[in-house]
JSON list of C-alpha atoms in Angstrom, two decimals:
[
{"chain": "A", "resi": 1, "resn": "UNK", "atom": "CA", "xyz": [14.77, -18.53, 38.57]},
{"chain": "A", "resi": 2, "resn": "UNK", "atom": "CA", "xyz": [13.37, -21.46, 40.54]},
{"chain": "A", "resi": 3, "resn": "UNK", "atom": "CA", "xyz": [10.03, -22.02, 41.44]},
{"chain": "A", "resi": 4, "resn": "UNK", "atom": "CA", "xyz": [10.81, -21.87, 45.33]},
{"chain": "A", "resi": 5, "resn": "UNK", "atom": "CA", "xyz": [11.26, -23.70, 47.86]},
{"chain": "A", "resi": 6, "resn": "UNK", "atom": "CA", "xyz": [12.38, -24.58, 51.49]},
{"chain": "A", "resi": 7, "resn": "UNK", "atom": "CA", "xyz": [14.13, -21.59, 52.94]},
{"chain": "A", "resi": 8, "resn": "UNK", "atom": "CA", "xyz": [17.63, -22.04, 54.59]},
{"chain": "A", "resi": 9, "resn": "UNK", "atom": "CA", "xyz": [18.49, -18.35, 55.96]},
{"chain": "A", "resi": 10, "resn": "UNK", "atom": "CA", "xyz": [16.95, -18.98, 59.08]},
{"chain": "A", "resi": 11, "resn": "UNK", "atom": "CA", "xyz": [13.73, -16.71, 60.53]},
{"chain": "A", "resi": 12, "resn": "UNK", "atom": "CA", "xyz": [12.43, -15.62, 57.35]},
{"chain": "A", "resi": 13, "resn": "UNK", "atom": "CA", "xyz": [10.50, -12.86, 59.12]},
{"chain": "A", "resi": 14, "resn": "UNK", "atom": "CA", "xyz": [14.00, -11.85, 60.31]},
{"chain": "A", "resi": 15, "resn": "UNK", "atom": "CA", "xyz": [14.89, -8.40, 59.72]},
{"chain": "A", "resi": 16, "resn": "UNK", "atom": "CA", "xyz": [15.89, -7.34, 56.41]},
{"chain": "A", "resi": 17, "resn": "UNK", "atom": "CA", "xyz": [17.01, -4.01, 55.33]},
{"chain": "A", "resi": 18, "resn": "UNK", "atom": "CA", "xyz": [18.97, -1.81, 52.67]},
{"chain": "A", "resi": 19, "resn": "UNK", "atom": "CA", "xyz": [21.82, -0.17, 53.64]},
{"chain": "A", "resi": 20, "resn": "UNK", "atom": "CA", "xyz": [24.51, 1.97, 51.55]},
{"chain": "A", "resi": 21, "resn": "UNK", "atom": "CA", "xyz": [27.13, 2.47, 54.34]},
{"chain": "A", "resi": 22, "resn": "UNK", "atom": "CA", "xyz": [30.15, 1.33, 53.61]},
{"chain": "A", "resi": 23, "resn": "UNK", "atom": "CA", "xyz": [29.91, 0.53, 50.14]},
{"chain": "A", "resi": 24, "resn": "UNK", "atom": "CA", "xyz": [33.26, 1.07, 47.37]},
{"chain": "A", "resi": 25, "resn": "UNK", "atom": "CA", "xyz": [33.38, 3.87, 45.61]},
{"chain": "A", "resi": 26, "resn": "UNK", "atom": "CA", "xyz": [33.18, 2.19, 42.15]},
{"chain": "A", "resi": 27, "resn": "UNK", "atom": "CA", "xyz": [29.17, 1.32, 43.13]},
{"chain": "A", "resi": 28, "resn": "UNK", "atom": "CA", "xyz": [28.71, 4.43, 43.56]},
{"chain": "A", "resi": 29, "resn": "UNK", "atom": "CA", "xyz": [27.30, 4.99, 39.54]},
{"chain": "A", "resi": 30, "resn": "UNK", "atom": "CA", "xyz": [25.09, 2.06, 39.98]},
{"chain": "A", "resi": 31, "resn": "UNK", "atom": "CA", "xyz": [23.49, 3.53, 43.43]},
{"chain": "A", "resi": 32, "resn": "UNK", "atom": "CA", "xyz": [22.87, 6.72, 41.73]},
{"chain": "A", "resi": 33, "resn": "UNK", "atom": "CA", "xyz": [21.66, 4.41, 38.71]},
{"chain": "A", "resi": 34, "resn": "UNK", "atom": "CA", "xyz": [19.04, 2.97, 40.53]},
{"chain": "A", "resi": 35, "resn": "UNK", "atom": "CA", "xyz": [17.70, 5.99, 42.50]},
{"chain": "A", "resi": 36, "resn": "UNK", "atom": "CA", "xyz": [16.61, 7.66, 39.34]},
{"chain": "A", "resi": 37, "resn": "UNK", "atom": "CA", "xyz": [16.10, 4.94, 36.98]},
{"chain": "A", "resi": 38, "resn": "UNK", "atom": "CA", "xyz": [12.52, 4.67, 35.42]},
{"chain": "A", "resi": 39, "resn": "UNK", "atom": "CA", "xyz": [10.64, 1.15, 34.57]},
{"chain": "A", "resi": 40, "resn": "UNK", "atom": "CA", "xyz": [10.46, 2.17, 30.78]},
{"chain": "A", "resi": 41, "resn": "UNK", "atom": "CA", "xyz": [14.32, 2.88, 30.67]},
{"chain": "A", "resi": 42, "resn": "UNK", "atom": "CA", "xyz": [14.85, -0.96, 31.65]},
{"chain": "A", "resi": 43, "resn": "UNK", "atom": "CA", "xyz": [12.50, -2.41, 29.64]},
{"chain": "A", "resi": 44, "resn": "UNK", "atom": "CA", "xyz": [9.91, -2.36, 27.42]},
{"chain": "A", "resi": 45, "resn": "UNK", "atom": "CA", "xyz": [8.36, -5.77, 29.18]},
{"chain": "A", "resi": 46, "resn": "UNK", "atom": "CA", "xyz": [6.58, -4.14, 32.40]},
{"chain": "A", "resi": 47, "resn": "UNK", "atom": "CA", "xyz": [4.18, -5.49, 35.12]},
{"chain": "A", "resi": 48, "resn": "UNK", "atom": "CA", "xyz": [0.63, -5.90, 34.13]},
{"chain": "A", "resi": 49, "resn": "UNK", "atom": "CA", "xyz": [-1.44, -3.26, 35.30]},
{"chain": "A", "resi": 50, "resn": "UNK", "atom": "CA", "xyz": [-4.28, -5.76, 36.35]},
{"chain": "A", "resi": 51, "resn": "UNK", "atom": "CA", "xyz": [-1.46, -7.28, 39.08]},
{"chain": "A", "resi": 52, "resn": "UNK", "atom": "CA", "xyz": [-1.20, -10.58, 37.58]},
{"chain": "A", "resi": 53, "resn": "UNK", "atom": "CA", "xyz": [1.98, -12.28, 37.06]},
{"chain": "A", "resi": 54, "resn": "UNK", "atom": "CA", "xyz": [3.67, -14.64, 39.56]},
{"chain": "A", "resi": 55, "resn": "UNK", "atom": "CA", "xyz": [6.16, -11.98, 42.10]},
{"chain": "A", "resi": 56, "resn": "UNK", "atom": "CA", "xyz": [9.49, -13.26, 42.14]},
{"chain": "A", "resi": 57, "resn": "UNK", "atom": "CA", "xyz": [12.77, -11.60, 42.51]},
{"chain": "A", "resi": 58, "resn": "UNK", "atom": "CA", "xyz": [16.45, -11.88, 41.81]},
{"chain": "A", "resi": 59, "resn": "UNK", "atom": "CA", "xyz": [19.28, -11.03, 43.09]},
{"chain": "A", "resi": 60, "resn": "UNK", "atom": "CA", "xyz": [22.30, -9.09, 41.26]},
{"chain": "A", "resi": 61, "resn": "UNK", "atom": "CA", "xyz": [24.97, -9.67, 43.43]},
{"chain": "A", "resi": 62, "resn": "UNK", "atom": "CA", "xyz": [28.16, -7.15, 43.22]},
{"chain": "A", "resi": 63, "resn": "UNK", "atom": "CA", "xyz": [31.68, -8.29, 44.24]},
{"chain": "A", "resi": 64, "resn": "UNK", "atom": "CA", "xyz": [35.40, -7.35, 43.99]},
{"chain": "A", "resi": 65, "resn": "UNK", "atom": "CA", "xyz": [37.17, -10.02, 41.62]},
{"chain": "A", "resi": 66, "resn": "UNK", "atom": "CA", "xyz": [40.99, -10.82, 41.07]},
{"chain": "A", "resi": 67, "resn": "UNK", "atom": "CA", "xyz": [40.39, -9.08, 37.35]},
{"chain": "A", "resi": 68, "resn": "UNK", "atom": "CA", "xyz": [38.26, -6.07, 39.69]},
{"chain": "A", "resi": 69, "resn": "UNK", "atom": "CA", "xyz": [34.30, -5.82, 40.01]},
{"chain": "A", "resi": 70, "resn": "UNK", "atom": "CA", "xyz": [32.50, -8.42, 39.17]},
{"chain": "A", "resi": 71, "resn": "UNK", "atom": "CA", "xyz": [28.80, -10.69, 38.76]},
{"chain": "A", "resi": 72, "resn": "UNK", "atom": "CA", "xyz": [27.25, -13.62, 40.08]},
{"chain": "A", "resi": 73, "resn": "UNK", "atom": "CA", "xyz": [25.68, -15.69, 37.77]},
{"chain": "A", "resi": 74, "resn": "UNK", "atom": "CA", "xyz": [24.47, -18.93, 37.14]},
{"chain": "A", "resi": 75, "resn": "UNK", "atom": "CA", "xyz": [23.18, -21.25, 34.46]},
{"chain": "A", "resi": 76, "resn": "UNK", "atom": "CA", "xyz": [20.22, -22.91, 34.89]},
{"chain": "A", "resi": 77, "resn": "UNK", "atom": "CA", "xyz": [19.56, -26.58, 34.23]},
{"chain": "A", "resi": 78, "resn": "UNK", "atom": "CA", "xyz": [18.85, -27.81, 31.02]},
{"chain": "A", "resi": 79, "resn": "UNK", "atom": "CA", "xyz": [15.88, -29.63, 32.19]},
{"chain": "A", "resi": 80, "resn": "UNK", "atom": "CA", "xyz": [13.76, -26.96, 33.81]},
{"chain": "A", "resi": 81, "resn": "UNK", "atom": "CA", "xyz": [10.16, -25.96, 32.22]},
{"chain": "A", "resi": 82, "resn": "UNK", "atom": "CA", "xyz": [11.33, -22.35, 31.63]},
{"chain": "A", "resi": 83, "resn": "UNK", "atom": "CA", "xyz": [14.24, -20.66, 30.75]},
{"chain": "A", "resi": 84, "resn": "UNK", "atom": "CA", "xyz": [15.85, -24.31, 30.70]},
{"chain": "A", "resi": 85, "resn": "UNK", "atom": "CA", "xyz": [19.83, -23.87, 30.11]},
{"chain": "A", "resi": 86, "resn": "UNK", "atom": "CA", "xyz": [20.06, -20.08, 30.38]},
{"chain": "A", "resi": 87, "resn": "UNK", "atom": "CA", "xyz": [22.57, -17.91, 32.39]},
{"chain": "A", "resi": 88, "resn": "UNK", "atom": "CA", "xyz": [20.53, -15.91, 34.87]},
{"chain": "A", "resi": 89, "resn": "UNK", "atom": "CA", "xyz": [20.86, -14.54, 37.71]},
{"chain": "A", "resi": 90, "resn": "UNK", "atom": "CA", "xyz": [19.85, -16.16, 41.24]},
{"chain": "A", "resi": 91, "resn": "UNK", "atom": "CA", "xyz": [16.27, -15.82, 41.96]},
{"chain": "A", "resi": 92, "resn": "UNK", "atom": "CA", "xyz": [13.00, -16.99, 42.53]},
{"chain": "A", "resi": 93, "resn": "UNK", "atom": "CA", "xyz": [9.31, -17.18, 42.91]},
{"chain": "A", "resi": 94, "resn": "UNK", "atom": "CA", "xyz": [8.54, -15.52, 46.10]},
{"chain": "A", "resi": 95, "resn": "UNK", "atom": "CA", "xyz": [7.18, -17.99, 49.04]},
{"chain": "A", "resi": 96, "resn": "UNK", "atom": "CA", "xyz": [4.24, -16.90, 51.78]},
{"chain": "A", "resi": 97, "resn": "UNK", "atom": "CA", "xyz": [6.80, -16.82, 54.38]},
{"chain": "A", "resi": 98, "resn": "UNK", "atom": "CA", "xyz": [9.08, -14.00, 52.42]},
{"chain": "A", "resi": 99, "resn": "UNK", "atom": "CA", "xyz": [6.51, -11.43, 53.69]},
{"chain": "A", "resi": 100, "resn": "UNK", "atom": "CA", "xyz": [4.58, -8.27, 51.45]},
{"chain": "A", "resi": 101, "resn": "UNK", "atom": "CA", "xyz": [5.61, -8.30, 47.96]},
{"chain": "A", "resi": 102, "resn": "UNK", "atom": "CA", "xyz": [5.38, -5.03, 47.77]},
{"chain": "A", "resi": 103, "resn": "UNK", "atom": "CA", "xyz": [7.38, -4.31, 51.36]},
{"chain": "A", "resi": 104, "resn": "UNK", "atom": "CA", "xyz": [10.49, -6.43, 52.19]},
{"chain": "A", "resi": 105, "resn": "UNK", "atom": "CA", "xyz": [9.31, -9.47, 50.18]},
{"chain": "A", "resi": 106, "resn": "UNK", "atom": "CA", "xyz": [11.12, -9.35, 47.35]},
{"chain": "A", "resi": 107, "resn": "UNK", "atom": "CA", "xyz": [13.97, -8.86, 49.46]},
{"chain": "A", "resi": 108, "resn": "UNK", "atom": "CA", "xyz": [14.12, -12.20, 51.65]},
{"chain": "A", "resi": 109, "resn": "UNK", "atom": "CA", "xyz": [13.07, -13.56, 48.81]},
{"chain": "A", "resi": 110, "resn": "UNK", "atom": "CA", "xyz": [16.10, -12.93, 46.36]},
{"chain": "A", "resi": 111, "resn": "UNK", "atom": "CA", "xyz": [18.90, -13.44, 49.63]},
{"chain": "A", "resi": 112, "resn": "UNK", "atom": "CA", "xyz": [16.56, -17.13, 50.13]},
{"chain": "A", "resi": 113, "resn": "UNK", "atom": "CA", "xyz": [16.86, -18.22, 46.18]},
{"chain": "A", "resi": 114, "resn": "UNK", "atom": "CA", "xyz": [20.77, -16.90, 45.91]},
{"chain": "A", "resi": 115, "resn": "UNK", "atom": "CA", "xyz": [21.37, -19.62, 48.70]},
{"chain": "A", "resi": 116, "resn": "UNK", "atom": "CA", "xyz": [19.73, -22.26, 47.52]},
{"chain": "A", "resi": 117, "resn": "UNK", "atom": "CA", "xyz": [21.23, -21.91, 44.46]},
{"chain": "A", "resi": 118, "resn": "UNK", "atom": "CA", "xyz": [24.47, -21.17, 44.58]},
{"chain": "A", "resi": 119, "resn": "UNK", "atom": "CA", "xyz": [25.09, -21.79, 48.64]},
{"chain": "A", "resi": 120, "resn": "UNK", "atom": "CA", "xyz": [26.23, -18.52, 49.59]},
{"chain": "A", "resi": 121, "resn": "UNK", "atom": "CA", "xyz": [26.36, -17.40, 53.36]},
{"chain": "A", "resi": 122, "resn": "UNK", "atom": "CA", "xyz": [23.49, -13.98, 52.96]},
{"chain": "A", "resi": 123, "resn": "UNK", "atom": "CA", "xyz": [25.12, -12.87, 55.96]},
{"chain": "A", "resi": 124, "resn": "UNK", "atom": "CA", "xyz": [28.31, -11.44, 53.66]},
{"chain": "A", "resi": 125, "resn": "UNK", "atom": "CA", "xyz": [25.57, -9.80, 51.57]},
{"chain": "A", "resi": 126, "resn": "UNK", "atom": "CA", "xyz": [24.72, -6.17, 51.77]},
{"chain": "A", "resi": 127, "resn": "UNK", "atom": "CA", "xyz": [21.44, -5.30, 49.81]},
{"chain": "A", "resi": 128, "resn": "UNK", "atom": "CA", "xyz": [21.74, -1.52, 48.98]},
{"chain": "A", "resi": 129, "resn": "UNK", "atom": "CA", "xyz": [19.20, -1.04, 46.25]},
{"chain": "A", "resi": 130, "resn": "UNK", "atom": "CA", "xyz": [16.01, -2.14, 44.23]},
{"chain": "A", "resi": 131, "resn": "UNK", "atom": "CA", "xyz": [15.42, -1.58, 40.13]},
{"chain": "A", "resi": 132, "resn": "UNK", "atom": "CA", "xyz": [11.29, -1.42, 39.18]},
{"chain": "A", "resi": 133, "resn": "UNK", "atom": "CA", "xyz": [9.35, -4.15, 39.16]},
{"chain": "A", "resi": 134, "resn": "UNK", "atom": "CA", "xyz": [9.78, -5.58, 35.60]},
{"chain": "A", "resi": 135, "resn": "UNK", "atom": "CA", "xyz": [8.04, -8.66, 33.36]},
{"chain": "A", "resi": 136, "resn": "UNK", "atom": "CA", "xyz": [9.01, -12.02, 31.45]},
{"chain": "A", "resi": 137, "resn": "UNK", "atom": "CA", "xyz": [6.20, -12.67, 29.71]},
{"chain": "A", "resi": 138, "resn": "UNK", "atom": "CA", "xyz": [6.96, -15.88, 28.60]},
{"chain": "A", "resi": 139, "resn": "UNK", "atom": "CA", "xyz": [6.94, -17.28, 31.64]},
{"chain": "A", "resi": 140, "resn": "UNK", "atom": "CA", "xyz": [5.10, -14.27, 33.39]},
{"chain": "A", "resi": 141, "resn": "UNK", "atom": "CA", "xyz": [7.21, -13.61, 36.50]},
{"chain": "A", "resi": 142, "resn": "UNK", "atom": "CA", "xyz": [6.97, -10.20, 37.48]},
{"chain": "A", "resi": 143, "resn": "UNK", "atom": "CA", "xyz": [10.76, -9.53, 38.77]},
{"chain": "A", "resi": 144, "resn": "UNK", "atom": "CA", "xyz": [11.90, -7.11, 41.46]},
{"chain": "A", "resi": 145, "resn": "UNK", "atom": "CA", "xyz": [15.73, -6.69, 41.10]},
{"chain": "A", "resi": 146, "resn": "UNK", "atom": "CA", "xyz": [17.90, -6.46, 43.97]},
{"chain": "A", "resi": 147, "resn": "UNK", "atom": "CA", "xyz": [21.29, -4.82, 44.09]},
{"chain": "A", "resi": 148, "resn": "UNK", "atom": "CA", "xyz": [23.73, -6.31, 46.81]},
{"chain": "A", "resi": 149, "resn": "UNK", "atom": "CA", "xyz": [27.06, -5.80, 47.64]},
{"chain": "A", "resi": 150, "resn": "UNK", "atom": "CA", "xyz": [29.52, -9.36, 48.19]},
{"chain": "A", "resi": 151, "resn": "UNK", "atom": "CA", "xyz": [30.62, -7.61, 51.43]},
{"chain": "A", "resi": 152, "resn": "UNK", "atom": "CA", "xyz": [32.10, -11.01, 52.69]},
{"chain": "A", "resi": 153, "resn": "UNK", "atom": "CA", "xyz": [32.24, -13.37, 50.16]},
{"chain": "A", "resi": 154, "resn": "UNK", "atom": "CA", "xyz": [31.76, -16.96, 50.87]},
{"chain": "A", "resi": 155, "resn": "UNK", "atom": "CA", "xyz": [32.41, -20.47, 48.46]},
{"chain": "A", "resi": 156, "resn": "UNK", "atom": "CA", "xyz": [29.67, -20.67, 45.81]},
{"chain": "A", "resi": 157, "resn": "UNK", "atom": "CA", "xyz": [28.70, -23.77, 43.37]},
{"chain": "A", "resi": 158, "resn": "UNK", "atom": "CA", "xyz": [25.92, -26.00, 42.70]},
{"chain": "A", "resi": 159, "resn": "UNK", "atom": "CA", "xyz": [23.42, -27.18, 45.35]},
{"chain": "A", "resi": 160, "resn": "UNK", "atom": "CA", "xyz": [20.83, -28.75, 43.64]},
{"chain": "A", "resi": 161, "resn": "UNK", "atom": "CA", "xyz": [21.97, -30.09, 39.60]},
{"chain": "A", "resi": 162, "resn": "UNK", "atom": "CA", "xyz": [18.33, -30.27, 38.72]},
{"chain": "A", "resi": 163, "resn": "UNK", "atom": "CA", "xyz": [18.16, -26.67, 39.21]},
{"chain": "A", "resi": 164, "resn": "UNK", "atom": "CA", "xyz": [21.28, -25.07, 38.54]},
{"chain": "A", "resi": 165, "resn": "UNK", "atom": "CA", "xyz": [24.06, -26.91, 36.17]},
{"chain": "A", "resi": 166, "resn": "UNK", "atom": "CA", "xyz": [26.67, -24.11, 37.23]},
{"chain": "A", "resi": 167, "resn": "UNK", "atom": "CA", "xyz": [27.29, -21.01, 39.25]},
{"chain": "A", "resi": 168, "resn": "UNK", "atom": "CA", "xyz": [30.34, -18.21, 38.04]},
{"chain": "A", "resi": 169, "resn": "UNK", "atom": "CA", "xyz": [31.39, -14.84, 38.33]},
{"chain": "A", "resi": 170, "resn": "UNK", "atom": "CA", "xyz": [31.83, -12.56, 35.58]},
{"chain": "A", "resi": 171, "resn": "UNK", "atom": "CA", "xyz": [33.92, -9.29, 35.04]},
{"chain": "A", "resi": 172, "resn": "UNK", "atom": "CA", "xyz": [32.55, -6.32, 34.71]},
{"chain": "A", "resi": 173, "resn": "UNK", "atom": "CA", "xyz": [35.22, -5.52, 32.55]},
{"chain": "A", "resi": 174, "resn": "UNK", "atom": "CA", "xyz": [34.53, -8.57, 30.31]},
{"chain": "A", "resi": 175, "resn": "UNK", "atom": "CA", "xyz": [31.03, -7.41, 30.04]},
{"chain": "A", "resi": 176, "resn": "UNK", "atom": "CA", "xyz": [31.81, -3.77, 28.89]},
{"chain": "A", "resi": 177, "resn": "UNK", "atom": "CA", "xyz": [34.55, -5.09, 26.85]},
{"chain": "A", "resi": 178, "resn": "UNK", "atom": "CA", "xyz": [33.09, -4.47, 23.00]},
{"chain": "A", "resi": 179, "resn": "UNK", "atom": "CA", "xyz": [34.46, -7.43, 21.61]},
{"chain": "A", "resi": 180, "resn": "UNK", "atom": "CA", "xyz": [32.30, -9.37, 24.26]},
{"chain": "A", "resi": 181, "resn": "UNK", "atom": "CA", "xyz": [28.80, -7.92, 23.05]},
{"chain": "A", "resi": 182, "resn": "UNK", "atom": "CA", "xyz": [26.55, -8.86, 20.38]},
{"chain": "A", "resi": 183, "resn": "UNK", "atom": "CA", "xyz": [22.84, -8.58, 19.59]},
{"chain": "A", "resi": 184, "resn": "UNK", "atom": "CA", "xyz": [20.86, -12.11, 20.15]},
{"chain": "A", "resi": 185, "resn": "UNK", "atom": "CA", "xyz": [18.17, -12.74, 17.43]},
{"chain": "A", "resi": 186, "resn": "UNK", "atom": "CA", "xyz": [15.19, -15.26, 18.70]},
{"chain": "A", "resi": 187, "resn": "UNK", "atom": "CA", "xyz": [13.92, -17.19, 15.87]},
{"chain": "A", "resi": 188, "resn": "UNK", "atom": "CA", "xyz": [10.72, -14.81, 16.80]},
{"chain": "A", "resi": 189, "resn": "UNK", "atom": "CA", "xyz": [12.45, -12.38, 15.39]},
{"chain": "A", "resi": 190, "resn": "UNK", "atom": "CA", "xyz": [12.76, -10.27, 18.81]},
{"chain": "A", "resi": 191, "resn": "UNK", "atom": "CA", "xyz": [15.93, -8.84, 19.35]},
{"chain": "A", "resi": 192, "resn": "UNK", "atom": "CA", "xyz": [18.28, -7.86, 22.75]},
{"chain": "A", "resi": 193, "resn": "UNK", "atom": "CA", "xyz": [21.88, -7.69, 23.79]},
{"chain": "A", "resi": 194, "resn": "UNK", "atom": "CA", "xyz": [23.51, -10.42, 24.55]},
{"chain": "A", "resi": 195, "resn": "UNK", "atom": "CA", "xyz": [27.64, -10.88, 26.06]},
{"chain": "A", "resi": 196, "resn": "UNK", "atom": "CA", "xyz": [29.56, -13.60, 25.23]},
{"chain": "A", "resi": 197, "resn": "UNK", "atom": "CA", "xyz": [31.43, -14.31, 28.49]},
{"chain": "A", "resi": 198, "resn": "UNK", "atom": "CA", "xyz": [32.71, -17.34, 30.51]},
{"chain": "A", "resi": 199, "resn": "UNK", "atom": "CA", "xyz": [32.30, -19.84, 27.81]},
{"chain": "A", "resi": 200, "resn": "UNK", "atom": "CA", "xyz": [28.39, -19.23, 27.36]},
{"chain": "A", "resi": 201, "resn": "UNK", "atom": "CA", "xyz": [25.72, -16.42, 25.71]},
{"chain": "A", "resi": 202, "resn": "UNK", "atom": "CA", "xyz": [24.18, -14.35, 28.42]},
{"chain": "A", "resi": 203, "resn": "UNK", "atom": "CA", "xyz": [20.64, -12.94, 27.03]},
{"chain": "A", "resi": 204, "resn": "UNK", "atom": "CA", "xyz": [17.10, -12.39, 27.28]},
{"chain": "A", "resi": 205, "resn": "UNK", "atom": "CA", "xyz": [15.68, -10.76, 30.44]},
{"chain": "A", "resi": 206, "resn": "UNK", "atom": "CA", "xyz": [19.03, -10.89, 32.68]},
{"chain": "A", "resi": 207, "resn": "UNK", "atom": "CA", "xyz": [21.02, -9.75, 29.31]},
{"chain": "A", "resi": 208, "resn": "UNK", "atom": "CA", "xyz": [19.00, -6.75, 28.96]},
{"chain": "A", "resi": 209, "resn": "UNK", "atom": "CA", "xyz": [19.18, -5.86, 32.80]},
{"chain": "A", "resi": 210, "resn": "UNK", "atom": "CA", "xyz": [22.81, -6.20, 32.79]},
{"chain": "A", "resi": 211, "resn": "UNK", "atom": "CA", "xyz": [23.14, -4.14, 29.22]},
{"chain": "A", "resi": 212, "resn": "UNK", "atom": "CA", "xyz": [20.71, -1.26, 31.37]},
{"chain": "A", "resi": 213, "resn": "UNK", "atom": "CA", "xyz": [22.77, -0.95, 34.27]},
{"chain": "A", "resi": 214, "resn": "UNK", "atom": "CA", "xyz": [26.32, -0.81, 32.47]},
{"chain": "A", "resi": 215, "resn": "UNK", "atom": "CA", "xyz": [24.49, 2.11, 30.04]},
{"chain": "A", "resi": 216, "resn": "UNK", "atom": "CA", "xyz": [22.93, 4.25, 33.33]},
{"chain": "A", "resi": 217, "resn": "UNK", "atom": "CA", "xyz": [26.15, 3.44, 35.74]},
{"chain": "A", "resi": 218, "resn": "UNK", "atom": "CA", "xyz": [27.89, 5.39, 32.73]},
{"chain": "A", "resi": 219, "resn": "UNK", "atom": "CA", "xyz": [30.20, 2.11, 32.39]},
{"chain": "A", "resi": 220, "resn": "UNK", "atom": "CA", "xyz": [28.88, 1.20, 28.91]},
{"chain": "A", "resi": 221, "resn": "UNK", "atom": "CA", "xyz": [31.33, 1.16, 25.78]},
{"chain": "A", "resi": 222, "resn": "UNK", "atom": "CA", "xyz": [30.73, 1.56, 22.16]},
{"chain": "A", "resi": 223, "resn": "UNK", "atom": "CA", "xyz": [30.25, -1.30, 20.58]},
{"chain": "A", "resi": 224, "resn": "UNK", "atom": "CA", "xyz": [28.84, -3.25, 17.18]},
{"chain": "A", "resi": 225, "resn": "UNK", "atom": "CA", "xyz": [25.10, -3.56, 17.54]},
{"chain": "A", "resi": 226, "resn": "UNK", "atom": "CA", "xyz": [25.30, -5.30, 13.96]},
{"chain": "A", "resi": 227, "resn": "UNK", "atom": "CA", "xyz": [27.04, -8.07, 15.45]},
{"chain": "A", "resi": 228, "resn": "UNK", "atom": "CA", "xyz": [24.08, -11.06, 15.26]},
{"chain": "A", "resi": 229, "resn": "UNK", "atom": "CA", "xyz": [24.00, -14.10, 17.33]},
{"chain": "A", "resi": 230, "resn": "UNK", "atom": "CA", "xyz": [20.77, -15.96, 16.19]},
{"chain": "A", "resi": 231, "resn": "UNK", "atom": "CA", "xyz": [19.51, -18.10, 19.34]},
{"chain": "A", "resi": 232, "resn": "UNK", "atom": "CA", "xyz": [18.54, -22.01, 18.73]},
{"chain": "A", "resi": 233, "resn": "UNK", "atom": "CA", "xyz": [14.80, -22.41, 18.07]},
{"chain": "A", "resi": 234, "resn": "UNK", "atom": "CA", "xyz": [14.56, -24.06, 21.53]},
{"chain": "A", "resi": 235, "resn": "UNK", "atom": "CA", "xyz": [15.20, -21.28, 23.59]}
]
C-alpha cells in the first residue's frame, strides 16, 4: 500500500456506492462470503480497540481472465519503507479528501490508490462488498477490504516505479490449485499461507486474505500445509 497521494478519479466527494446488480454468477460465493464473514475468521491481527492505527484500504479487484476468474495484484517496489518488494494488493493510506473512514472513505479511497497504481479507469469498477476492518501491525495500517467487480476492464501497468515495480493478474484457479500453496515461515517464527504464482511468493497480510476468501467462497482445495517456504530475514 502507498502512503497516498494526489487523487486522479476526479471529485473525490463524488458519489460512491456498492452495488450487486449485475454481477456473474461465479461471485456469487464470495458475496455471500462477505455478508456473514466475522473479523476473527479473517484474522487473528484486528483493529485496536483504542482506534489507533493509520485507516487505509485496499482494493481486491475481481475479473474474468482468458484461463476464467481472476486477481489484480501488484508488487511493490523494492525500495519502499514497508512491505518493500511484496505482492499486495492496490491500496492505500486514506487522504482527508476520501471522506468518513468509517462511511464511504475507505471506499474512494481503495478505487483512488488502484489508479494510481496500476492506472486503471474506476469507472469499469463495480464495488459490491466490504470484509472487517483488519490490522498489519508491523506497519500498523488498519485495512478495510473492498470487493469489486472488473466490470469493464481497462490496460493496467506501472505508473509510478518507485512505488510499484509490477502490476499482474492471477487465476483463481492457480491460486486454489494445491500444488501452488505452501506455508511461509518468517524468520520470527510466525507462520501463514503463502501461493506461489506468476513467478513470485504471495504472503503475509494479502496471502492470508486471499487464503480466507477461497476457504469461505467454498473454492478452497486440499492441500499440503507441511509444505515450508522460509521467507528471507529482510522481509
Amino acid at each position: 500500500m502507498t502512503q497516498g497521494g494526489k487523487a486522479h478519479t476526479g471529485d473525490p466527494q463524488a458519489g460512491v456506492a456498492l452495488s450487486k446488480d449485475g454481477l456473474p454468477e461465479w461471485l456469487d460465493p464470495v458475496v455471500r462470503a462477505a455478508e456473514t464473514v466475522q473479523p476473527v475468521q479473517l484474522s487473528r491481527f484486528l483493529p485496536p480497540e483504542n482506534g489507533a492505527g493509520r485507516q487505509s484500504a485496499v482494493l481486491i479487484l475481481f475479473g474474468d481472465g482468458e484461463q476464467g476468474p481472476e486477481l489484480l495484484l501488484m508488487e511493490r517496489a523494492g525500495s519502499l519503507r514497508s512491505h518493500a518488494g511484496q505482492p499486495s494488493f492496490p491500496g492505500g493510506a486514506l487522504d482527508p479528501e476520501d471522506g468518513d473512514p468509517k462511511a464511504d472513505g475507505p471506499l474512494r479511497a481503495a478505487l483512488r490508490e488502484a489508479e494510481e497504481e496500476t492506472g486503471l479507469d474506476p469507472a469499469g469498477v463495480q464495488l459490491f462488498g466490504v470484509l472487517p476492518r483488519l490490522y498489519i501491525p508491523v506497519s500498523h495500517f488498519v485495512v478495510t477490504p473492498v470487493l469489486g467487480w472488473w466490470r469493464e476492464p481497462s490496460p493496467v501497468g506501472v505508473v509510478d516505479p518507485n512505488e510499484t515495480a509490477r502490476v499482474f493478474t492471477v487465476p483463481v484457479a492457480d491460486l486454489t490449485n494445491p500444488t501452488n500453496r505452501a506455508t511461509a515461515v518468517h524468520p520470527s517464527g510466525h507462520r501463514g499461507p503463502a501461493f506461489l504464482v506468476e513467478s513470485t511468493l504471495v504472503w503475509g497480510f494479502t496471502a492470508g486474505v486471499i487464503d480466507r476468501l477461497l476457504h469461505y467462497a467454498g473454492w478452497e482445495r486440499s492441500w499440503d500445509r507441511e509444505k515450508l517456504v522460509p521467507l528471507d530475514w529482510r522481509s
